[in-house]
mmCIF file of C-alpha atoms and ligand atoms in Angstrom:
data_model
loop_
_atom_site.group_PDB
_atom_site.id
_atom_site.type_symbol
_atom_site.label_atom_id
_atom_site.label_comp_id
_atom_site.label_asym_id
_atom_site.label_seq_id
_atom_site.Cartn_x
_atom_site.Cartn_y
_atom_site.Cartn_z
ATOM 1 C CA UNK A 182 95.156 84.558 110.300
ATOM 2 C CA UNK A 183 97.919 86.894 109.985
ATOM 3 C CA UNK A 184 99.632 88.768 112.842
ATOM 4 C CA UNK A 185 102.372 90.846 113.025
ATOM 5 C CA UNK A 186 103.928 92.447 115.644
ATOM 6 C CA UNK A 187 106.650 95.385 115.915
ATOM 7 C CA UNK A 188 108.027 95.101 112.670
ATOM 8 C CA UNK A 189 111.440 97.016 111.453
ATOM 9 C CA UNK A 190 113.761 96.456 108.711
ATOM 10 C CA UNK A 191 116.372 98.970 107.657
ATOM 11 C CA UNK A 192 117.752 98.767 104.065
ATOM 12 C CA UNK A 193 121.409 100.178 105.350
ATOM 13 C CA UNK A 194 120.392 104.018 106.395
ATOM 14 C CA UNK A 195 116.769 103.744 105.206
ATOM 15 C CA UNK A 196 114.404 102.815 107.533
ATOM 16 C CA UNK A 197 111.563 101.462 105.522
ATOM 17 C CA UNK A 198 109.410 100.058 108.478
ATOM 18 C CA UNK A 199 109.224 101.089 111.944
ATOM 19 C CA UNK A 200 107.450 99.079 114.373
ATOM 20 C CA UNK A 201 104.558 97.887 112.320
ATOM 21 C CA UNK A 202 101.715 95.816 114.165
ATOM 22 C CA UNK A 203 98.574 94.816 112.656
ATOM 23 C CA UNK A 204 96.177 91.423 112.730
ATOM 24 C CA UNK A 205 94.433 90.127 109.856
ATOM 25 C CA UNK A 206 91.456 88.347 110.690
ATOM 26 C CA UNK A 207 90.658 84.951 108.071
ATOM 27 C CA UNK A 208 88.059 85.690 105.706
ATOM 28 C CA UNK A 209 89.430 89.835 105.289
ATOM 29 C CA UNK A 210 90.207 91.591 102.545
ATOM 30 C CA UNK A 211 92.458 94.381 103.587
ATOM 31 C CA UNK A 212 94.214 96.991 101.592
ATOM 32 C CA UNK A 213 97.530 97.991 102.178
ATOM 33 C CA UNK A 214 97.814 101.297 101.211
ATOM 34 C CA UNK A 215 100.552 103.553 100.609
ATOM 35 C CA UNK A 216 102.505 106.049 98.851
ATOM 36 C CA UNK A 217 105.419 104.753 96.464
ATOM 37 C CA UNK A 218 108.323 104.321 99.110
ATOM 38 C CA UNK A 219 106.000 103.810 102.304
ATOM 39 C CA UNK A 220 107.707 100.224 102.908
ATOM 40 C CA UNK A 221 104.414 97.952 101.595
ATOM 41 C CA UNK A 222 106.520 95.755 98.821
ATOM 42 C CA UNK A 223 108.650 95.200 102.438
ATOM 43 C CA UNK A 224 106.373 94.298 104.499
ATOM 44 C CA UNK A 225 104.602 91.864 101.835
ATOM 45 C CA UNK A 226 108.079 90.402 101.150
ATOM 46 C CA UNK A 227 108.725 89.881 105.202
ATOM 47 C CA UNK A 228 104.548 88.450 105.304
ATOM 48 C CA UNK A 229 105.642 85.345 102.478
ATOM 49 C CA UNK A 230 109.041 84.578 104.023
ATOM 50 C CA UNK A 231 111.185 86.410 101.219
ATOM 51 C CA UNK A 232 112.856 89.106 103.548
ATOM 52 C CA UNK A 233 114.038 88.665 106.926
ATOM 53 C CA UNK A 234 112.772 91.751 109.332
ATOM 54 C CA UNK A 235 115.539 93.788 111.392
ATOM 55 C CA UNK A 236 113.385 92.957 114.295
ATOM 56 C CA UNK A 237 109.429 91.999 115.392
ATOM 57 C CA UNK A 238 107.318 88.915 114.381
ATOM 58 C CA UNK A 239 104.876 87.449 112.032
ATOM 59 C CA UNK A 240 102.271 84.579 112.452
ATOM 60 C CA UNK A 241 100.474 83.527 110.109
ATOM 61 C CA UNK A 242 97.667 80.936 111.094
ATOM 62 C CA UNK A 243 99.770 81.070 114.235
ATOM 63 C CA UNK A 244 102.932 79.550 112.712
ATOM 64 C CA UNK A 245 106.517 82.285 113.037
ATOM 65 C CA UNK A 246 107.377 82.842 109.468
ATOM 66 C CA UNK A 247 110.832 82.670 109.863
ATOM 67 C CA UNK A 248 111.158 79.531 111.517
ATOM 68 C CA UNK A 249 108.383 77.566 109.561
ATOM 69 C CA UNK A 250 108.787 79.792 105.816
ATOM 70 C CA UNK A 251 108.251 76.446 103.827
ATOM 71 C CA UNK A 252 105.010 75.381 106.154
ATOM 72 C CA UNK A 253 103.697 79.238 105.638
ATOM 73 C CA UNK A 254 104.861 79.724 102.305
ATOM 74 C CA UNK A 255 102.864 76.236 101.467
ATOM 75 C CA UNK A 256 99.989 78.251 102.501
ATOM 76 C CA UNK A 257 99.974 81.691 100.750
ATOM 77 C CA UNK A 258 98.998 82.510 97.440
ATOM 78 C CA UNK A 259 101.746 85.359 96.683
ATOM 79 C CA UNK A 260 101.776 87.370 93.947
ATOM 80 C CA UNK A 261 104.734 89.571 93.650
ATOM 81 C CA UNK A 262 104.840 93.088 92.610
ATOM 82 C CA UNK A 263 106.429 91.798 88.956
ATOM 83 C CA UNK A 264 105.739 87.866 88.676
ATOM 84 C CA UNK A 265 108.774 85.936 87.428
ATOM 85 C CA UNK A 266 106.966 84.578 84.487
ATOM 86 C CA UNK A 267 109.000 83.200 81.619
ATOM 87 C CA UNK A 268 108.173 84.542 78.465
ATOM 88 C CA UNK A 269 108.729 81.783 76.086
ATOM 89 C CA UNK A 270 106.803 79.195 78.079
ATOM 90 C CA UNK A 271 102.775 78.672 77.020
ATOM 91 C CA UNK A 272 100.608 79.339 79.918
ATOM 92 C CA UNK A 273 100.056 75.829 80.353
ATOM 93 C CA UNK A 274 103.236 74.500 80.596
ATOM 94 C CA UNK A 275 104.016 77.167 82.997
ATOM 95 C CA UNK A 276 101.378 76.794 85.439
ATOM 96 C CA UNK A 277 102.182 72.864 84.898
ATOM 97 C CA UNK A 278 105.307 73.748 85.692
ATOM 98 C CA UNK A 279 104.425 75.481 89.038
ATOM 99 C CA UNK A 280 102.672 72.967 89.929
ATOM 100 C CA UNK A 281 105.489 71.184 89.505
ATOM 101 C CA UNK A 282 107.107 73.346 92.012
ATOM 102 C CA UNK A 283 104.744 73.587 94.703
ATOM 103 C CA UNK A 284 104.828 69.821 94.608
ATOM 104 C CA UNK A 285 101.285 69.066 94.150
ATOM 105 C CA UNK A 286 101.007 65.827 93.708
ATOM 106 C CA UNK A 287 100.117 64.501 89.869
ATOM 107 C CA UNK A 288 97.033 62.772 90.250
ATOM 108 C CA UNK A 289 95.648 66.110 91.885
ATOM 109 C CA UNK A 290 97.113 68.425 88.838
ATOM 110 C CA UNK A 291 94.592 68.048 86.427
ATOM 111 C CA UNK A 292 91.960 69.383 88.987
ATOM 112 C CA UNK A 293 93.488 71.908 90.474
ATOM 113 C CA UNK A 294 94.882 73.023 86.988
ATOM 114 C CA UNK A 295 91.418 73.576 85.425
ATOM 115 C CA UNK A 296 90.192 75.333 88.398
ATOM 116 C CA UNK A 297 92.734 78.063 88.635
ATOM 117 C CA UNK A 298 92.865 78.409 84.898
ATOM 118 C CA UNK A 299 88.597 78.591 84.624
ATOM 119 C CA UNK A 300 88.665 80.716 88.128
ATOM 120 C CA UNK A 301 91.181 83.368 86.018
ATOM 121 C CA UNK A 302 89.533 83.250 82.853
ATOM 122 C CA UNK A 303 92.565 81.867 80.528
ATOM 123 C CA UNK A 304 91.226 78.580 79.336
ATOM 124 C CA UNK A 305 91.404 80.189 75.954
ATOM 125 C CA UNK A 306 94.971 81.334 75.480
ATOM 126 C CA UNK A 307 96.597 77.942 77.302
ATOM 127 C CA UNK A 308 98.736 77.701 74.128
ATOM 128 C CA UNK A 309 100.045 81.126 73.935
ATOM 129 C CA UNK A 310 103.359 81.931 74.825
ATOM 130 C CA UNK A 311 103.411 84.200 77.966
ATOM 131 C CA UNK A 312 105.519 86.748 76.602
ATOM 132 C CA UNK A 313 102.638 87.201 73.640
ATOM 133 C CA UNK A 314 99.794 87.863 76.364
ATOM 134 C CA UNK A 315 98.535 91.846 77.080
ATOM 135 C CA UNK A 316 99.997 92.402 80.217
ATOM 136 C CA UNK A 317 96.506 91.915 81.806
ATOM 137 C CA UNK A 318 96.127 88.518 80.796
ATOM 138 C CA UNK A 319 99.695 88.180 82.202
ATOM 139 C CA UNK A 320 98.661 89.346 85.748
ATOM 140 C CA UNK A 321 96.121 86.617 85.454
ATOM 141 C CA UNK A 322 98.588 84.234 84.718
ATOM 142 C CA UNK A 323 100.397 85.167 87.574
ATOM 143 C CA UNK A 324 97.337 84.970 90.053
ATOM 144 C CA UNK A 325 96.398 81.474 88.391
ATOM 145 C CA UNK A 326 99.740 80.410 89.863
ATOM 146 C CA UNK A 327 98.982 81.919 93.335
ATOM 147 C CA UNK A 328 95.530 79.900 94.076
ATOM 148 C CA UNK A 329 96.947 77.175 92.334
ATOM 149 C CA UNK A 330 97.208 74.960 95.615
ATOM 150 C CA UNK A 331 93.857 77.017 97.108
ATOM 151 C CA UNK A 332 95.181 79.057 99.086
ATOM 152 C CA UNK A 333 93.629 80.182 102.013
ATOM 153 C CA UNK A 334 95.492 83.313 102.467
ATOM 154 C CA UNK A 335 96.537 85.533 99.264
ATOM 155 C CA UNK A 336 98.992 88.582 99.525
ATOM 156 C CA UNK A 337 99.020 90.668 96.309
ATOM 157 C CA UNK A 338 101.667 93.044 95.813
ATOM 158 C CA UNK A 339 100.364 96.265 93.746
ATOM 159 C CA UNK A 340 97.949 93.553 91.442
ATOM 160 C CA UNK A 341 96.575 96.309 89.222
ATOM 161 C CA UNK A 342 99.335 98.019 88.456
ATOM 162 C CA UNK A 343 100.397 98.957 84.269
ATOM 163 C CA UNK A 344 96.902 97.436 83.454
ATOM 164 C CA UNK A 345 94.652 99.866 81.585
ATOM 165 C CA UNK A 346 91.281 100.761 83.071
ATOM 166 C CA UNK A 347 89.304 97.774 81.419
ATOM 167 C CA UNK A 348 91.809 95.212 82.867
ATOM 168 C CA UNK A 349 91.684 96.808 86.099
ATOM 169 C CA UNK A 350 87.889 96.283 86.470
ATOM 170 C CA UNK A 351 88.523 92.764 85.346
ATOM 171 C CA UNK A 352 91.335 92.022 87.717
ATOM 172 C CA UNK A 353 89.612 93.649 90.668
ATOM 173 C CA UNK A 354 86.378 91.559 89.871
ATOM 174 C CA UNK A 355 88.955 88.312 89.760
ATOM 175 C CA UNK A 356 90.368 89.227 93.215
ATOM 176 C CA UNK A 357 86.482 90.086 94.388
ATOM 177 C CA UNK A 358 85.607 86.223 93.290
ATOM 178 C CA UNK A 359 88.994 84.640 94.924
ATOM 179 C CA UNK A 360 88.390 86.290 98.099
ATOM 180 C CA UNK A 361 84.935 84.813 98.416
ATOM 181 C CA UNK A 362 87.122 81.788 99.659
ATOM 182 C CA UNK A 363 90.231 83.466 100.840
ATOM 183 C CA UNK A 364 91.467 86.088 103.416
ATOM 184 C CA UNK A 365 93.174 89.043 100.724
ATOM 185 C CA UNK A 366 95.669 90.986 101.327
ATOM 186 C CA UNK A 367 96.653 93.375 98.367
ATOM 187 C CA UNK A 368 98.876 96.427 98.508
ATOM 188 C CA UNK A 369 98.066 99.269 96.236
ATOM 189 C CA UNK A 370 98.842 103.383 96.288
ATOM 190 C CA UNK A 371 95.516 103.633 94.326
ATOM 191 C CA UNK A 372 92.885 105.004 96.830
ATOM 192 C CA UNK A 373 89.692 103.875 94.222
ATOM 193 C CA UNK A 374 91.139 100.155 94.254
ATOM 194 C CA UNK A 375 90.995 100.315 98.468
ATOM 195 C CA UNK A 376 87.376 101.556 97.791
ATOM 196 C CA UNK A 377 86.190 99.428 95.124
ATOM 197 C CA UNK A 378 87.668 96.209 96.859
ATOM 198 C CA UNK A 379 87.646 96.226 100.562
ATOM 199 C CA UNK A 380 86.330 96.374 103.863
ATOM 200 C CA UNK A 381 88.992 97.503 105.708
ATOM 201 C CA UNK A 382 92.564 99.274 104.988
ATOM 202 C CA UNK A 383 95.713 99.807 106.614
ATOM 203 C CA UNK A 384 97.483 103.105 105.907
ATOM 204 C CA UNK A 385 101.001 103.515 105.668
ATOM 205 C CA UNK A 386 103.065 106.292 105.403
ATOM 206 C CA UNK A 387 106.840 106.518 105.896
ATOM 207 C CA UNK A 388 107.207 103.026 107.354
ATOM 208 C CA UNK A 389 104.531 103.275 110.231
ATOM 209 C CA UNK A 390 100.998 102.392 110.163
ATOM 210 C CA UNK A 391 99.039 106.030 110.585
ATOM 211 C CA UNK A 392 95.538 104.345 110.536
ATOM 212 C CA UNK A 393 93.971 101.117 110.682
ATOM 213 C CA UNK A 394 90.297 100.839 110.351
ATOM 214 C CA UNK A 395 87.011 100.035 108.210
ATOM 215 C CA UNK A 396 86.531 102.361 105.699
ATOM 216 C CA UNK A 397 83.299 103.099 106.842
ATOM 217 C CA UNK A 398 84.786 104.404 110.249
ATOM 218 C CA UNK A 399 87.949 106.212 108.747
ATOM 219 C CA UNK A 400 85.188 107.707 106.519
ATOM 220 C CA UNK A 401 83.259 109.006 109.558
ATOM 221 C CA UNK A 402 84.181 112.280 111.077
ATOM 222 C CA UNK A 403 83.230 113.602 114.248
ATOM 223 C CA UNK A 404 80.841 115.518 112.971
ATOM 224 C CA UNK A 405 76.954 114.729 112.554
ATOM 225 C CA UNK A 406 73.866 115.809 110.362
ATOM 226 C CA UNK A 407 70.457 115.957 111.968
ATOM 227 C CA UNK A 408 67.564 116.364 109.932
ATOM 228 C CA UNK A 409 64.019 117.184 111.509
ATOM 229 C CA UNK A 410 60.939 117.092 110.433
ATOM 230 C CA UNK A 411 59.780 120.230 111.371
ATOM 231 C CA UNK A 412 61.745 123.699 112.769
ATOM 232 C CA UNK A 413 62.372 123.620 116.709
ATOM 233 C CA UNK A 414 63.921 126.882 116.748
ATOM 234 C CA UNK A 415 65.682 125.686 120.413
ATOM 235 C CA UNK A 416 67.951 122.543 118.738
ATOM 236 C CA UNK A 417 71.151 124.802 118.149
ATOM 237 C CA UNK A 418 70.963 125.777 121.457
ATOM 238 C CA UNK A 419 70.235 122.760 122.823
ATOM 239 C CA UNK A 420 72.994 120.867 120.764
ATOM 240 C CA UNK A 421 75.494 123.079 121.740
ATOM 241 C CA UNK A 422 75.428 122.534 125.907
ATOM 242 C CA UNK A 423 77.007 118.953 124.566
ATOM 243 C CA UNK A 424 80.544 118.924 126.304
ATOM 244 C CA UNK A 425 81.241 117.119 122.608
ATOM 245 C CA UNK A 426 80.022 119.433 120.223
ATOM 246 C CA UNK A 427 81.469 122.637 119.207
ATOM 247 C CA UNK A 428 79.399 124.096 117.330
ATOM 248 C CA UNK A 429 76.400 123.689 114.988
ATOM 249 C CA UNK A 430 75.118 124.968 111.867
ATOM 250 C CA UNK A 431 72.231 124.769 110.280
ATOM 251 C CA UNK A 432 70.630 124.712 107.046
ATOM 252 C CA UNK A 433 68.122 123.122 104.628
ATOM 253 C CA UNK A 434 68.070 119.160 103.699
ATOM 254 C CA UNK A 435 68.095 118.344 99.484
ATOM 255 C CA UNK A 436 63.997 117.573 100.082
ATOM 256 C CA UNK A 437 63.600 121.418 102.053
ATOM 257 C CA UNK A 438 63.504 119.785 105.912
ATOM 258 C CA UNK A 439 65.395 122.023 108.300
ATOM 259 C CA UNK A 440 68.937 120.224 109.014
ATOM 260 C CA UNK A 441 71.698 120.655 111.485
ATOM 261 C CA UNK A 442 75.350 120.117 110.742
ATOM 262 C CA UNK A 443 76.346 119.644 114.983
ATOM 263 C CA UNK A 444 80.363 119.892 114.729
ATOM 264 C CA UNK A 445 81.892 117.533 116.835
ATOM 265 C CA UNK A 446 85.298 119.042 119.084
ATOM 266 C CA UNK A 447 87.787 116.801 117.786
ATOM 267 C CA UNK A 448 86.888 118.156 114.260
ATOM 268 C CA UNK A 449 90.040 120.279 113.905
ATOM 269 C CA UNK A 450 92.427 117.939 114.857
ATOM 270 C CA UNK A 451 90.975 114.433 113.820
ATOM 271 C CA UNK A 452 92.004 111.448 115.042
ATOM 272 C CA UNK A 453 92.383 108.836 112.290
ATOM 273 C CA UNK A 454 89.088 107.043 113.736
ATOM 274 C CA UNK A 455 86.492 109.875 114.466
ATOM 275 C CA UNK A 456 84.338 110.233 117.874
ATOM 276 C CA UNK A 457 80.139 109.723 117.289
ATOM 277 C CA UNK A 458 78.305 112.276 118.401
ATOM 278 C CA UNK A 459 75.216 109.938 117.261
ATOM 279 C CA UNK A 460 74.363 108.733 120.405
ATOM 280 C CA UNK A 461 74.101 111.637 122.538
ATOM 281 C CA UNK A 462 72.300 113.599 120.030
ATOM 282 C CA UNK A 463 69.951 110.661 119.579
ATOM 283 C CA UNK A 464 69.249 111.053 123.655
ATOM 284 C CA UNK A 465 68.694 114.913 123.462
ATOM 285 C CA UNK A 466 66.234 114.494 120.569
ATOM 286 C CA UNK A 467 64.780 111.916 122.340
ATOM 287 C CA UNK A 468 64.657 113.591 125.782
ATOM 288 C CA UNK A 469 63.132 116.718 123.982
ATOM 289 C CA UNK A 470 60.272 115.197 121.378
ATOM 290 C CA UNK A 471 62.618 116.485 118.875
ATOM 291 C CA UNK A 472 60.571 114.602 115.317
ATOM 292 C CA UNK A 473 63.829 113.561 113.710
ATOM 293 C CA UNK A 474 63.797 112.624 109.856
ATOM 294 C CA UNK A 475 67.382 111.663 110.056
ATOM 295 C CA UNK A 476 70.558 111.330 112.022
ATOM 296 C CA UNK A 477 74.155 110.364 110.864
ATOM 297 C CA UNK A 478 77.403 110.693 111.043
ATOM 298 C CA UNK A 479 78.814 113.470 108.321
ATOM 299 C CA UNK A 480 81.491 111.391 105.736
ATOM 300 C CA UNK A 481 84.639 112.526 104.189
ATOM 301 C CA UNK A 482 85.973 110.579 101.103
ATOM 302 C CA UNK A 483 89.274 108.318 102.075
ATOM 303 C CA UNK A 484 91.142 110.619 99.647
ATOM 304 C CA UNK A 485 90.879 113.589 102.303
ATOM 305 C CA UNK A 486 91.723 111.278 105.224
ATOM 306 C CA UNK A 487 94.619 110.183 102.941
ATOM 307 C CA UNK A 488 95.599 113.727 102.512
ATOM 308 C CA UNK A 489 95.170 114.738 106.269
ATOM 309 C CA UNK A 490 97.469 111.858 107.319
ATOM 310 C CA UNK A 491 99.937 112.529 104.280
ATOM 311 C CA UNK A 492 100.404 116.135 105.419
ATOM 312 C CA UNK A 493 100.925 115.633 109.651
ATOM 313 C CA UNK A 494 103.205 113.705 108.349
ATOM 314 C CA UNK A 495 105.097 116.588 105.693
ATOM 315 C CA UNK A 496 104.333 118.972 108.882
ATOM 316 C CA UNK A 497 106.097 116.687 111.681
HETATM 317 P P1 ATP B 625 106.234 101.307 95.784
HETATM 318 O O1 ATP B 625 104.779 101.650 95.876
HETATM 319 O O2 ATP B 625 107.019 102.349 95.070
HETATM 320 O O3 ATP B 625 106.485 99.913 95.298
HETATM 321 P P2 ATP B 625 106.581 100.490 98.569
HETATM 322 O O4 ATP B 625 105.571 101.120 99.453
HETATM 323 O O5 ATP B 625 106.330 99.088 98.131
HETATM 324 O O6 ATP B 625 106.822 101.407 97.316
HETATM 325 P P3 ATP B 625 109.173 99.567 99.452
HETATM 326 O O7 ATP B 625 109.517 99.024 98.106
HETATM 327 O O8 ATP B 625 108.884 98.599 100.530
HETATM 328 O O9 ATP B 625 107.956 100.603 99.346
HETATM 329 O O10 ATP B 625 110.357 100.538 99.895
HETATM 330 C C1 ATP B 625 110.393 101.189 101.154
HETATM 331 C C2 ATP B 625 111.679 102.005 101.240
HETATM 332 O O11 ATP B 625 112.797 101.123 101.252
HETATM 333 C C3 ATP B 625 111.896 102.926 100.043
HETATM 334 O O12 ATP B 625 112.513 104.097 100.516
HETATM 335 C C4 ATP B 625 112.832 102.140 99.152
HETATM 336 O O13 ATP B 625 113.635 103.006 98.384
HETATM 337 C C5 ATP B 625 113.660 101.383 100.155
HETATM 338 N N1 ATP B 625 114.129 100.076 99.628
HETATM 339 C C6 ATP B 625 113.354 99.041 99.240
HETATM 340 N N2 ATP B 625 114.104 97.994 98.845
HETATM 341 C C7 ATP B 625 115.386 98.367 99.009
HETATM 342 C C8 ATP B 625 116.652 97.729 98.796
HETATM 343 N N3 ATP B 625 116.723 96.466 98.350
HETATM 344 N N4 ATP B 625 117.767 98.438 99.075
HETATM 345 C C9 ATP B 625 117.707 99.704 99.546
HETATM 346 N N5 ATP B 625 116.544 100.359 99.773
HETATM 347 C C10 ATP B 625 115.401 99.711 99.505
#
């Protein structure tokens, strides 16, 4: 649904993306994530047509957003990092008013009104001027206007940002709902909000992409824990004539079944998407009668992998 290829854009001496590729497949929901300053406001401004790129494209549905922006922009839900809302309009005659806009036509209105109003949960403060709403209820008006002409594809820039912890649950449960029937793409520099809300994020730091995976891979190391049912004192051993595996400790599983943490080589200097030393250990045990309990790969939160990539970077 979305690709983009080589991207760079310069802001005078600051580069604030270099060479940035990554596809979006349609039914997604991908975090952007980032430090403050990594370039993702930039890249979600170049995605919807509102910045022009030093160089590299962007498709989305297969369409170059700089030489169809209307056709694309027609098509994206966009919700900028701080909506232009006007303060002294009511939430109704806003969204009427965007509606307006986006040139939906007026028999179709009504409809599509009530749906993105219901959908966000403000069909009881239609009457209140904007400026009066919490600023939660203000983020909602500003997604209400971004699925107003069902979108199929929404970018969110930062959505959760200044809301206190119960509107964040809220607004995270909205975008949860709305991407039941859209591809999402949201930026955020909170790593809990990638967690709690997708399947897959892109990580970027400096301007570049440093990692783009599922979080369940980036999550992975190269590491693995094999528990058996019952001591073979040869498995160390064993494990450790692996051309993979570098060494491998052992110890006692949470229910008191003996357990081997088998540390994979690439564990000091981790690629972003970790080796799986799964399948070979699954042969050995297999080859050997070995009574496994349990095999998997050993996790690390996406805060450390966050940190890991943060610092090569500091250390470059
Ligand atoms: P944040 O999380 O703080 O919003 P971001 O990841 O969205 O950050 P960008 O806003 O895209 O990052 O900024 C990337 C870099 O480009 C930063 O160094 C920023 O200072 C710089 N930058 C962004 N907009 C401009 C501009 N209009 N003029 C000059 N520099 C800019």
């Amino acid at each position: 649904m979305i690709d983009v290829s080589h991207l760079s854009k310069s802001y005078g001496p600051i580069e604030a993306l270099r060479d940035v590729s990554f596809s979006i497949a349609a039914g997604e929901i991908v975090g952007l994530l980032g430090p403050n300053g990594a370039g993702k406001t930039t890249i979600i401004k170049i995605l919807t047509g509102y910045l022009q790129p030093d160089a590299g494209t962007v498709l989305v549905n297969g369409l170059d957003v700089l030489e169809h922006t209307r056709e694309v922009q027609a098509q994206i839900g966009y919700l900028p990092e701080t909506a232009p809302l006007y303060p002294e309009l009511s939430v109704q005659a806003y969204l009427k008013m965007m509606a307006d806009l986006r040139q939906i036509p007026v028999e179709q209105q009504p409809h599509l009104l009530s749906e993105a109003i219901y959908a966000t949960g403000l069909q009881d403060h239609l009457t209140r001027p904007i400026g009066q709403l919490s600023k939660g209820y203000r983020q909602r008006v500003g997604l209400a206007q971004a699925i107003l002409h069902r979108p199929r594809l929404l970018i969110l820039d930062e959505p959760t940002v200044g809301l206190d912890p119960t509107q964040i649950v809220e607004t995270r449960n909205l975008i949860r709902r709305l991407a039941e029937h859209s591809t999402v793409l949201f930026s955020t520099h909170i790593l809990s909000e990638v967690e709690a809300l997708c399947d897959r994020v892109i990580i970027l730091i400096n301007g570049q992409v440093k990692a783009d995976a599922r979080l369940s891979e980036l999550e992975a190391t190269s590491d693995a824990i094999l528990v058996l049912d019952q001591r073979v004192p040869e498995v160390p051993e064993t494990l450790k004539h692996l051309p993979q595996v570098q060494g491998v400790g052992v110890f006692k599983s949470h229910d008191g079944f003996p357990a081997y943490r088998v540390l994979g080589r690439t564990a000091k200097d981790r690629p972003p998407v970790a080796n799986d030393l799964c399948p070979a250990i699954y042969n050995l045990a297999r080859e050997h009668n070995w009574p496994v309990r349990e095999l998997r790969r050993d996790v690390r939160t996406l805060e450390t992998v966050f940190n890991e990539l943060a610092t090569a970077e500091v250390a470059q």
